[in-house]
PDB file of C-alpha atoms in Angstrom:
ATOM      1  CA  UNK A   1      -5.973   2.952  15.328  1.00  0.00           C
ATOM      2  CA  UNK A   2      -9.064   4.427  14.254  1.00  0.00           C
ATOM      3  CA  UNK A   3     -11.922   1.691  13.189  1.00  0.00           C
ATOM      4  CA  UNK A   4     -14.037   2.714  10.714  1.00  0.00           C
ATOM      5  CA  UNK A   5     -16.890   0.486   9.241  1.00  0.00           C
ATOM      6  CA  UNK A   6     -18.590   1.682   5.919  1.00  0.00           C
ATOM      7  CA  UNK A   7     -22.098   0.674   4.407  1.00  0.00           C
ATOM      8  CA  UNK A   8     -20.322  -1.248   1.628  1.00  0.00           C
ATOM      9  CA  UNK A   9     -17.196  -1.454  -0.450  1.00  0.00           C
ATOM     10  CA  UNK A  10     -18.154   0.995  -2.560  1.00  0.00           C
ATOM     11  CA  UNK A  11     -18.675   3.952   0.304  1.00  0.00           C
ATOM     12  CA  UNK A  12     -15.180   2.300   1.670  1.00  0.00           C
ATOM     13  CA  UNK A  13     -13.587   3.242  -1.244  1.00  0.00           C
ATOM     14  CA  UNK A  14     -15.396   6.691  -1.267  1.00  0.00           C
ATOM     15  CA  UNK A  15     -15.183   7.658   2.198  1.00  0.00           C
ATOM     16  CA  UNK A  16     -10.699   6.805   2.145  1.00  0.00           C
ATOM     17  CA  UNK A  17     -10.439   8.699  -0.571  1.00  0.00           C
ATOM     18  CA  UNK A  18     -12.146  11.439   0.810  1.00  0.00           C
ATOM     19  CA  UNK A  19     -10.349  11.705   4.457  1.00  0.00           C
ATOM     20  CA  UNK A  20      -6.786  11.285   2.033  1.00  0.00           C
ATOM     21  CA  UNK A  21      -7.790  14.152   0.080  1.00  0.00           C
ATOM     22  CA  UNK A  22      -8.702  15.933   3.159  1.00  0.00           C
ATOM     23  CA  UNK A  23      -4.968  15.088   4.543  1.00  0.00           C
ATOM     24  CA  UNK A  24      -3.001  15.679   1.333  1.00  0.00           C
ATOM     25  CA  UNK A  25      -5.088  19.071   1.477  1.00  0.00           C
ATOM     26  CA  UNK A  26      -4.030  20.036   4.597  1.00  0.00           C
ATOM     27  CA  UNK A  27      -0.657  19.381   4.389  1.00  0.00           C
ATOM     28  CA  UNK A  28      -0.628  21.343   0.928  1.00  0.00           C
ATOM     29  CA  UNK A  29      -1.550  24.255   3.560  1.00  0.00           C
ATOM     30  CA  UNK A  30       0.431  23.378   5.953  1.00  0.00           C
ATOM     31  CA  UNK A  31       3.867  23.464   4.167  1.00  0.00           C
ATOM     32  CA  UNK A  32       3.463  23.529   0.757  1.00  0.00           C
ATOM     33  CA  UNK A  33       4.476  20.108  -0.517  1.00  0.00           C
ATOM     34  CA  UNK A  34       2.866  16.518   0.200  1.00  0.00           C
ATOM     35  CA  UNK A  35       4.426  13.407   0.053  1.00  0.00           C
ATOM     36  CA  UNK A  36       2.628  10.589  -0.288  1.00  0.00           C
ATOM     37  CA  UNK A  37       2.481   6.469  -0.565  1.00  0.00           C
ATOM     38  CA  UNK A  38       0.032   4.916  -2.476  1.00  0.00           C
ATOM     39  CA  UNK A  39      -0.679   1.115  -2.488  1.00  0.00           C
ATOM     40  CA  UNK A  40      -2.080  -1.791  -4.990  1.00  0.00           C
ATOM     41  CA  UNK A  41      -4.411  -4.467  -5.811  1.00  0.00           C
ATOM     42  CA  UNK A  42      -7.840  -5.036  -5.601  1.00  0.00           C
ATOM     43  CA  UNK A  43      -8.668  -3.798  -2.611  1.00  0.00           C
ATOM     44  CA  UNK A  44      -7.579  -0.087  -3.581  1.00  0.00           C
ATOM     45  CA  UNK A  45      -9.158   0.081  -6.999  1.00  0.00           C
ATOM     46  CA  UNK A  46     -12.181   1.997  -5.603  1.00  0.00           C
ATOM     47  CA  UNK A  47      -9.751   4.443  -3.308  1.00  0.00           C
ATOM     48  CA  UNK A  48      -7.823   5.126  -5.986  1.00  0.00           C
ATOM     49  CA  UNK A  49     -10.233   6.317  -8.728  1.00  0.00           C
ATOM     50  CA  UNK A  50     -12.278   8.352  -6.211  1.00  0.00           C
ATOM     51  CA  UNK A  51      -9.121  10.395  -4.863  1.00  0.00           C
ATOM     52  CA  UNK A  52      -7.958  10.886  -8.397  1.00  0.00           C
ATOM     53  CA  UNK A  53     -11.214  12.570  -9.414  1.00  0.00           C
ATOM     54  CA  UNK A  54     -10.588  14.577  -6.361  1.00  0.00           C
ATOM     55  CA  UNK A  55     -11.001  18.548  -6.288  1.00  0.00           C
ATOM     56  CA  UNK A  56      -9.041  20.744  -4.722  1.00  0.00           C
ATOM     57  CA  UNK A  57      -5.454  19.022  -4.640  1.00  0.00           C
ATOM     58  CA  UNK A  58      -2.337  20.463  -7.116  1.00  0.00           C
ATOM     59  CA  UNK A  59      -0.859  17.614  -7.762  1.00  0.00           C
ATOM     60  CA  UNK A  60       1.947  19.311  -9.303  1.00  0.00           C
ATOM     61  CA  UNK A  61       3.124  19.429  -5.488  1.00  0.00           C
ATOM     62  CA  UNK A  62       2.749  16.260  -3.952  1.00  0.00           C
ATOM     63  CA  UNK A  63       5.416  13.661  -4.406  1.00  0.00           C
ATOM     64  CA  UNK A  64       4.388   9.695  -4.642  1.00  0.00           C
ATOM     65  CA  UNK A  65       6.427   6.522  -3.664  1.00  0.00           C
ATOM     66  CA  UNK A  66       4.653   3.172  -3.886  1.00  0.00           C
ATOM     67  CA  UNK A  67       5.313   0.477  -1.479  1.00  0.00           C
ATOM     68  CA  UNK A  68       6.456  -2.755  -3.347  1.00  0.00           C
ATOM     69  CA  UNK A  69       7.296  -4.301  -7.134  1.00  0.00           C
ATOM     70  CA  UNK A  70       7.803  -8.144  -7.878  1.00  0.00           C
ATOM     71  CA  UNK A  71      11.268  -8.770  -8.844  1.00  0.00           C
ATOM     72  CA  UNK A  72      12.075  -9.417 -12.488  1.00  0.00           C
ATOM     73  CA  UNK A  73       8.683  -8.376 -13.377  1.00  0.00           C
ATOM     74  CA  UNK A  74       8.917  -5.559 -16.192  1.00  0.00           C
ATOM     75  CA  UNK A  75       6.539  -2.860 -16.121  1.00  0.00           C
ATOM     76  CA  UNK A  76       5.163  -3.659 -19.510  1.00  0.00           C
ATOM     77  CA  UNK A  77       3.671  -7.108 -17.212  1.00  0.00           C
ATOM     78  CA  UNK A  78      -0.139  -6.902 -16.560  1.00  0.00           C
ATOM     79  CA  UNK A  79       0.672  -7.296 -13.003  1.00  0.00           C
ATOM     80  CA  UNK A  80       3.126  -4.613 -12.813  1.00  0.00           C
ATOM     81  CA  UNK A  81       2.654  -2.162 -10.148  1.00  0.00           C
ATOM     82  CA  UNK A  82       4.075   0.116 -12.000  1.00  0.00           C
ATOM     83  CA  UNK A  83       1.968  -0.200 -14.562  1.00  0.00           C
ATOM     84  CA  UNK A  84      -1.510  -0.400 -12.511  1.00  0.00           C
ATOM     85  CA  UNK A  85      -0.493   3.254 -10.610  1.00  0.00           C
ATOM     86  CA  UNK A  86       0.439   4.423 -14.118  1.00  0.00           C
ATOM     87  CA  UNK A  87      -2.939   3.671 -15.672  1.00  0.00           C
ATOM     88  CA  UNK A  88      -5.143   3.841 -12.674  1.00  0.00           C
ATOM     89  CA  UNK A  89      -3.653   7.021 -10.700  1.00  0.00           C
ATOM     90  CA  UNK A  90      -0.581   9.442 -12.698  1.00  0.00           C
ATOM     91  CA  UNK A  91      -2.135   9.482 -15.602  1.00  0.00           C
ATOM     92  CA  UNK A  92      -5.528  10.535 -14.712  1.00  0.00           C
ATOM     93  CA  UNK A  93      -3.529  12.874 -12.355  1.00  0.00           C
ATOM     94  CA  UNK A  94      -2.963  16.639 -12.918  1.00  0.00           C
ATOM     95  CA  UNK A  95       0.900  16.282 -13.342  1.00  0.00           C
ATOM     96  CA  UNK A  96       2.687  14.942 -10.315  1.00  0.00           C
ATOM     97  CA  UNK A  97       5.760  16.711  -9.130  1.00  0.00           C
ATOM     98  CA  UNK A  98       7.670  13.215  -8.992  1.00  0.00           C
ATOM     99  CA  UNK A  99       7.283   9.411  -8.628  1.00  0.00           C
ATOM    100  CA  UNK A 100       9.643   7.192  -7.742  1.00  0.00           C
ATOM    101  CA  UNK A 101       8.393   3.882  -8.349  1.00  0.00           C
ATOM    102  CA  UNK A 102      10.585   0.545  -7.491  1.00  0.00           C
ATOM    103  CA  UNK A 103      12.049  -0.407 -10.225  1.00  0.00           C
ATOM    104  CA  UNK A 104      11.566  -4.198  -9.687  1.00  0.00           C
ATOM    105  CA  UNK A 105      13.561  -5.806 -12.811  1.00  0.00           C
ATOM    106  CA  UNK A 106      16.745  -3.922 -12.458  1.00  0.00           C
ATOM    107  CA  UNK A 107      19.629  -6.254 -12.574  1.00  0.00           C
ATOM    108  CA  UNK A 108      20.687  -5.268  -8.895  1.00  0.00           C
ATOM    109  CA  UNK A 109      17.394  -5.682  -6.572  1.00  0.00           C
ATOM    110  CA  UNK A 110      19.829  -4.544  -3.286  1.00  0.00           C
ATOM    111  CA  UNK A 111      20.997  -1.257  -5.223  1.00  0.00           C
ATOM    112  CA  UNK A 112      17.057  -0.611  -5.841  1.00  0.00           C
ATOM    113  CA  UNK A 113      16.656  -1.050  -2.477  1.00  0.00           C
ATOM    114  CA  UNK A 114      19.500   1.481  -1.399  1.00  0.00           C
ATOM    115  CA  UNK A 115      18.821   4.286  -4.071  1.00  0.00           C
ATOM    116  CA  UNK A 116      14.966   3.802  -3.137  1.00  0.00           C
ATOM    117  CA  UNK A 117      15.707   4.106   0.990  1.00  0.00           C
ATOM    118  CA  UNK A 118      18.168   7.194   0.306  1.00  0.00           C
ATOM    119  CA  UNK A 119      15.333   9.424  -1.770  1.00  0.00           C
ATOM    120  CA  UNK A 120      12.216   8.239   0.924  1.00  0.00           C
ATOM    121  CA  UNK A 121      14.360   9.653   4.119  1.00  0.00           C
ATOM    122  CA  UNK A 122      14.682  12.696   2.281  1.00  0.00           C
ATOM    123  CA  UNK A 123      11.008  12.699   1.399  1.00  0.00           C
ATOM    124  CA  UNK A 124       9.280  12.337   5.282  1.00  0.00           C
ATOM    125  CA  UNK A 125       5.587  10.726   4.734  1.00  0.00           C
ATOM    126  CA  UNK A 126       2.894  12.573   5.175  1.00  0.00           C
ATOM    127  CA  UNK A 127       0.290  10.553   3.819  1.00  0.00           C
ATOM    128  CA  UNK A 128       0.435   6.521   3.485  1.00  0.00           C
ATOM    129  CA  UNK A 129      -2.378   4.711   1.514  1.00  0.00           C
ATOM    130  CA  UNK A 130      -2.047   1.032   2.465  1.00  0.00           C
ATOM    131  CA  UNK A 131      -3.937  -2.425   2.403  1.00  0.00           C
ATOM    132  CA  UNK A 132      -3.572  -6.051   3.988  1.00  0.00           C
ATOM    133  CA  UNK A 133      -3.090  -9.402   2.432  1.00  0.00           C
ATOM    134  CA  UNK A 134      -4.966 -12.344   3.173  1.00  0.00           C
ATOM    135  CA  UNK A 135      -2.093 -13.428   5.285  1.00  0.00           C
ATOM    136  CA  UNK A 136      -2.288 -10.244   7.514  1.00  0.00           C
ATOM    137  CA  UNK A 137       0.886  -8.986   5.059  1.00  0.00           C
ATOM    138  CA  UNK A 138       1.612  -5.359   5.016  1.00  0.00           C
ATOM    139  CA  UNK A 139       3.027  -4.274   1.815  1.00  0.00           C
ATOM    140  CA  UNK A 140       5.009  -7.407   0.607  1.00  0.00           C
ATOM    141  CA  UNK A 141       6.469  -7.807   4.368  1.00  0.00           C
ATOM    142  CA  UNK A 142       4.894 -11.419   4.677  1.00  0.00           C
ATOM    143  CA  UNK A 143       4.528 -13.489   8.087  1.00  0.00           C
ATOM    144  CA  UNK A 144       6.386 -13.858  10.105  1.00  0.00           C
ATOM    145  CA  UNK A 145       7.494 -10.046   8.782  1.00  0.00           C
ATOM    146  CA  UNK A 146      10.742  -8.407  10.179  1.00  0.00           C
ATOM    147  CA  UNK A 147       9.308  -5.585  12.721  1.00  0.00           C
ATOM    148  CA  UNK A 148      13.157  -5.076  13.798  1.00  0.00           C
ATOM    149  CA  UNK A 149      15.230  -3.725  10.526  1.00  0.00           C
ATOM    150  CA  UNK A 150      15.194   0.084   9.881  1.00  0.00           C
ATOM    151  CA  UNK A 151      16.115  -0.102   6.257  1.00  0.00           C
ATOM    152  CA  UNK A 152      13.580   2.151   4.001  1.00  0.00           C
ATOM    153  CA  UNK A 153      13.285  -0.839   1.279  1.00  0.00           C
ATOM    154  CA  UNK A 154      14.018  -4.908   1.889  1.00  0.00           C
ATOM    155  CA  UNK A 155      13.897  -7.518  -0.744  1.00  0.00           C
ATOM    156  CA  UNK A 156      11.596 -10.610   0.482  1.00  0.00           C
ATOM    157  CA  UNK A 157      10.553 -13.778   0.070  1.00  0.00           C
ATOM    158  CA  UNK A 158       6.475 -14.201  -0.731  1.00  0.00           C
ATOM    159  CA  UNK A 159       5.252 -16.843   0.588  1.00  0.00           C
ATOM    160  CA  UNK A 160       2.474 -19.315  -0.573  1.00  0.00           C
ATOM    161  CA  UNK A 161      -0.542 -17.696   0.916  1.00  0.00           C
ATOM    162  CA  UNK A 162       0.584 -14.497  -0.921  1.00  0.00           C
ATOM    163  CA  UNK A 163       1.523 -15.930  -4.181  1.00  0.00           C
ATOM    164  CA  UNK A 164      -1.984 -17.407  -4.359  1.00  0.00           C
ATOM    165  CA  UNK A 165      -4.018 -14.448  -3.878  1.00  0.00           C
ATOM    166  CA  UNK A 166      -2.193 -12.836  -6.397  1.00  0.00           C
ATOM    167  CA  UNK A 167      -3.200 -15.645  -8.617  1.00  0.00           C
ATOM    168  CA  UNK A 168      -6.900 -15.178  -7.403  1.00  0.00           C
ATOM    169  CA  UNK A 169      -7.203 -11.728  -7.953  1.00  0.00           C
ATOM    170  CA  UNK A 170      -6.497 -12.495 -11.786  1.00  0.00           C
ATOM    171  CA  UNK A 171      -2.991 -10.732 -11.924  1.00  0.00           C
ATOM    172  CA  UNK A 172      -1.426 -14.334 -13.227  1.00  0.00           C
ATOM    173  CA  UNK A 173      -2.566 -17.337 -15.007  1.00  0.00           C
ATOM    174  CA  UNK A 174      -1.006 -19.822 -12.780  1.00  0.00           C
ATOM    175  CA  UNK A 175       0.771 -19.908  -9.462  1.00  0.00           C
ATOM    176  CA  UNK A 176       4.052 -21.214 -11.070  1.00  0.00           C
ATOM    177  CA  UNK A 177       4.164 -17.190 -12.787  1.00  0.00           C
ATOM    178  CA  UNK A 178       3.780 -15.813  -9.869  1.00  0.00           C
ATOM    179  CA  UNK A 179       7.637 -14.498  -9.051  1.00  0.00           C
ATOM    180  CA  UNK A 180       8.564 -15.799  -5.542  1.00  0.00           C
ATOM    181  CA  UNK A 181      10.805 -12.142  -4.762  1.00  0.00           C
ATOM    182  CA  UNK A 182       9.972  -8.742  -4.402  1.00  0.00           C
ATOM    183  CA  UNK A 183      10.996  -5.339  -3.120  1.00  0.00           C
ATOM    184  CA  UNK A 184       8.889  -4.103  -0.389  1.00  0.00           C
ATOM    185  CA  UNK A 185       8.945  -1.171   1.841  1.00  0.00           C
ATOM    186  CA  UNK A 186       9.473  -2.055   5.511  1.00  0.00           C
ATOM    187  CA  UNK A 187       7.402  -2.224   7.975  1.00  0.00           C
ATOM    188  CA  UNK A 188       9.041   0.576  10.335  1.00  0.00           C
ATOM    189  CA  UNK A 189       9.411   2.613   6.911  1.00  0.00           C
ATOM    190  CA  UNK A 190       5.538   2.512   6.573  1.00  0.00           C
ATOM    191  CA  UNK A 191       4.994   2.827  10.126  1.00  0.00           C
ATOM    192  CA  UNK A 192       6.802   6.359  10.083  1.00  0.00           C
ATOM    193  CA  UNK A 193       3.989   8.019   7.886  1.00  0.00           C
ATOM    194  CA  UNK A 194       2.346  10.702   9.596  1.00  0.00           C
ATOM    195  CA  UNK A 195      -0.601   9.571   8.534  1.00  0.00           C
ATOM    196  CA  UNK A 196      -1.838   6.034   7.438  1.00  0.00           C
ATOM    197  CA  UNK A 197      -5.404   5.276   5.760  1.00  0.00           C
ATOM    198  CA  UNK A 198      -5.402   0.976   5.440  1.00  0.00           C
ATOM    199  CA  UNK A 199      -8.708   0.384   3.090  1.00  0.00           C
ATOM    200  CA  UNK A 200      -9.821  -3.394   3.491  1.00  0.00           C
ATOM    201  CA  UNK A 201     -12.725  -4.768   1.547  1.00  0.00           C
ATOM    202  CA  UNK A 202     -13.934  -8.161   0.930  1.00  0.00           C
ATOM    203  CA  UNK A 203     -15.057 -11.151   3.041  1.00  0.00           C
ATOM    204  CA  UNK A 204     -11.528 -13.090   2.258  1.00  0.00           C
ATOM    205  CA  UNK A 205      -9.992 -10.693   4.070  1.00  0.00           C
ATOM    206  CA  UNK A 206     -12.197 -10.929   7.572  1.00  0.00           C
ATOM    207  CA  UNK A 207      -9.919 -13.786   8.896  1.00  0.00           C
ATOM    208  CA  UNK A 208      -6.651 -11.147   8.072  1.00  0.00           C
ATOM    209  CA  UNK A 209      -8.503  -7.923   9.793  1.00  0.00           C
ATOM    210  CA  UNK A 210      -9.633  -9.847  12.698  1.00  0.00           C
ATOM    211  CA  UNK A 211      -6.186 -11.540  13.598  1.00  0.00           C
ATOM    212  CA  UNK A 212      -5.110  -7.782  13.281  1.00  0.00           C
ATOM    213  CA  UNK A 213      -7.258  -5.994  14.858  1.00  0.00           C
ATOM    214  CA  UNK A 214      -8.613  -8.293  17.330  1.00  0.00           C
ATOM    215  CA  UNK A 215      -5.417 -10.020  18.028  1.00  0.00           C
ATOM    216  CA  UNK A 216      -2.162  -8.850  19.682  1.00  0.00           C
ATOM    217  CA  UNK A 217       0.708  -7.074  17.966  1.00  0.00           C
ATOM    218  CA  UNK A 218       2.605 -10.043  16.155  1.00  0.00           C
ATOM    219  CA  UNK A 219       5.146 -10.577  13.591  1.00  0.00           C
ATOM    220  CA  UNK A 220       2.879 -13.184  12.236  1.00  0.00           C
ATOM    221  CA  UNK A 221      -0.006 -11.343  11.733  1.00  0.00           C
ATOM    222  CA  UNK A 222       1.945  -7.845  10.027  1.00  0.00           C
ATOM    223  CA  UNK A 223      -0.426  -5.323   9.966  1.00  0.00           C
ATOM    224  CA  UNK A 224      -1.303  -5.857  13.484  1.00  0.00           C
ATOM    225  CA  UNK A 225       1.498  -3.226  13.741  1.00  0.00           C
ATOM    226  CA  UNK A 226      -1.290  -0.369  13.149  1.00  0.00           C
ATOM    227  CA  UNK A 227      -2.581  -1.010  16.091  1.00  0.00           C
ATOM    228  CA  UNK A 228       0.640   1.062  17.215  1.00  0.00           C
ATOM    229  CA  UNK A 229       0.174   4.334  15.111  1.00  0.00           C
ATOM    230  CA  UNK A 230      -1.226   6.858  16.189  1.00  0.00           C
ATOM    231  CA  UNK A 231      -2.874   8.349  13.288  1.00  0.00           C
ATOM    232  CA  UNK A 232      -4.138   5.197  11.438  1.00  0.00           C
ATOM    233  CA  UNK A 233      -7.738   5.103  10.103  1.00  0.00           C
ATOM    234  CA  UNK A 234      -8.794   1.196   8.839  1.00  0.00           C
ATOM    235  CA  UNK A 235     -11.840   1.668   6.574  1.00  0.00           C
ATOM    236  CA  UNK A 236     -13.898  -2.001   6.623  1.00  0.00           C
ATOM    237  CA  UNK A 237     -16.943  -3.046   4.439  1.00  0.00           C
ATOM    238  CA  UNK A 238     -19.711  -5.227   5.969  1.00  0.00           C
ATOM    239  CA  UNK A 239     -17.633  -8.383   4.970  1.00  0.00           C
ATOM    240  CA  UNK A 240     -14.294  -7.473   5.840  1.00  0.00           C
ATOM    241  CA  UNK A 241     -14.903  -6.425   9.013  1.00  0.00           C
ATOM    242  CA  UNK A 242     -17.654  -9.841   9.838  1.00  0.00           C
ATOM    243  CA  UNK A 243     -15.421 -11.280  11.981  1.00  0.00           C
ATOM    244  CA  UNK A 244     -14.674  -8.784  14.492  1.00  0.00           C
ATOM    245  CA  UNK A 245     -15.906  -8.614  17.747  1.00  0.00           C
ATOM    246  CA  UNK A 246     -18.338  -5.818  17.487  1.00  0.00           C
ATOM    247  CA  UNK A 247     -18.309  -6.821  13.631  1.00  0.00           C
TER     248      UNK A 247
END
């Protein structure tokens, strides 16, 4: 895993966007067609707008998945992923060849999962945007996260830690809204990218980077999994990365 520490969280969001352009670029090149995952949240709201405004990519060939949906939720919900990748990314977007986007309120969360899982192995990753929680989560694969199952798409449990930073980062009113299921890509799903760019801002998320980064590969600290992949650039602000060892 490549460390990266940026001058603040505005160059952090800058300087991911720029080496995922640079990727989805090359692969264009390369063979054509790019398919992508792009993450949520707070934390990707400045990597997002810059590689949107990005020159130089046709869209119109690159394929997106996403990597998780609360169950139940519908996309008309102000915390609908769905909804914050339609407004914040495809639509500013020069027509994307496809999305498939997890469609969290359909009646049959398992069949989501399965239809999901058989279009992403047909769709190899070339490029995987990606973030971690406050609880070290990766996607919505929550401690202590299952490193061992090979299906593409799992539905999971959130737990409290979670829940609450959802609440914090203003997505819900109250904790109680906050749905305690989602679908979420797996761990060894994300971890077969070619390429994975993890953008981290934010000094609530130091304790989270350091117990991955610092810390050994654990189940209970998720995205300590990076450390594994061999093409994985994190991108740290000043305050993220404050508790590292050479932070």
């Amino acid at each position: 895993m490549d460390l990266q520490i940026t001058a603040s969280k505005e160059d952090l969001g800058l300087q991911s966007a720029k080496q995922a352009a640079g990727l989805i670029q090359k692969t264009l090149q390369q063979k054509g067609h790019a398919n992508i995952i792009l993450a949520t949240g707070a934390s990707q709201f400045g990597t997002l707008n810059h590689l949107s405004n990005a020159e130089g990519i046709d869209w119109r060939n690159v394929t997106m998945f996403h990597l998780d949906e609360y169950i139940g939720l519908p996309e008309s919900h102000p915390a609908s992923f769905r909804k914050y990748l339609n407004e914040r990314f495809v639509q500013k977007v020069e027509g994307l060849h496809d999305t498939h986007f997890v469609q969290g309120d359909r009646e049959d969360p398992q069949a989501e999962c399965d239809r999901l899982g058989a279009l992403i192995q047909k769709h190899p990753i070339d490029v995987a945007l990606v973030g971690i929680g406050e609880n070290g989560h990766l996607a919505f694969n929550d401690p202590p996260a299952d490193f061992e199952t090979s299906d593409p798409y799992l539905v999971v449990e959130l737990d409290t830690v979670c829940r609450k930073q959802q609440m914090g980062e203003g997505w819900f009113k109250s904790l109680d809204e906050v749905p305690r299921q989602a679908i979420s890509m797996s761990v060894q799903q994300i971890m077969k990218s070619k390429n994975i760019i993890c953008s981290v801002p934010d000094k609530r998320k130091a304790e989270a980077v350091r117990n991955c980064v610092d810390g050994e590969i654990s189940n209970l600290h998720p995205a300590s999994i990076l450390q594994n992949h061999d093409h994985c650039t994190l991108w740290l602000d000043p305050e993220s990365a404050s508790l590292l060892n050479n932070g």
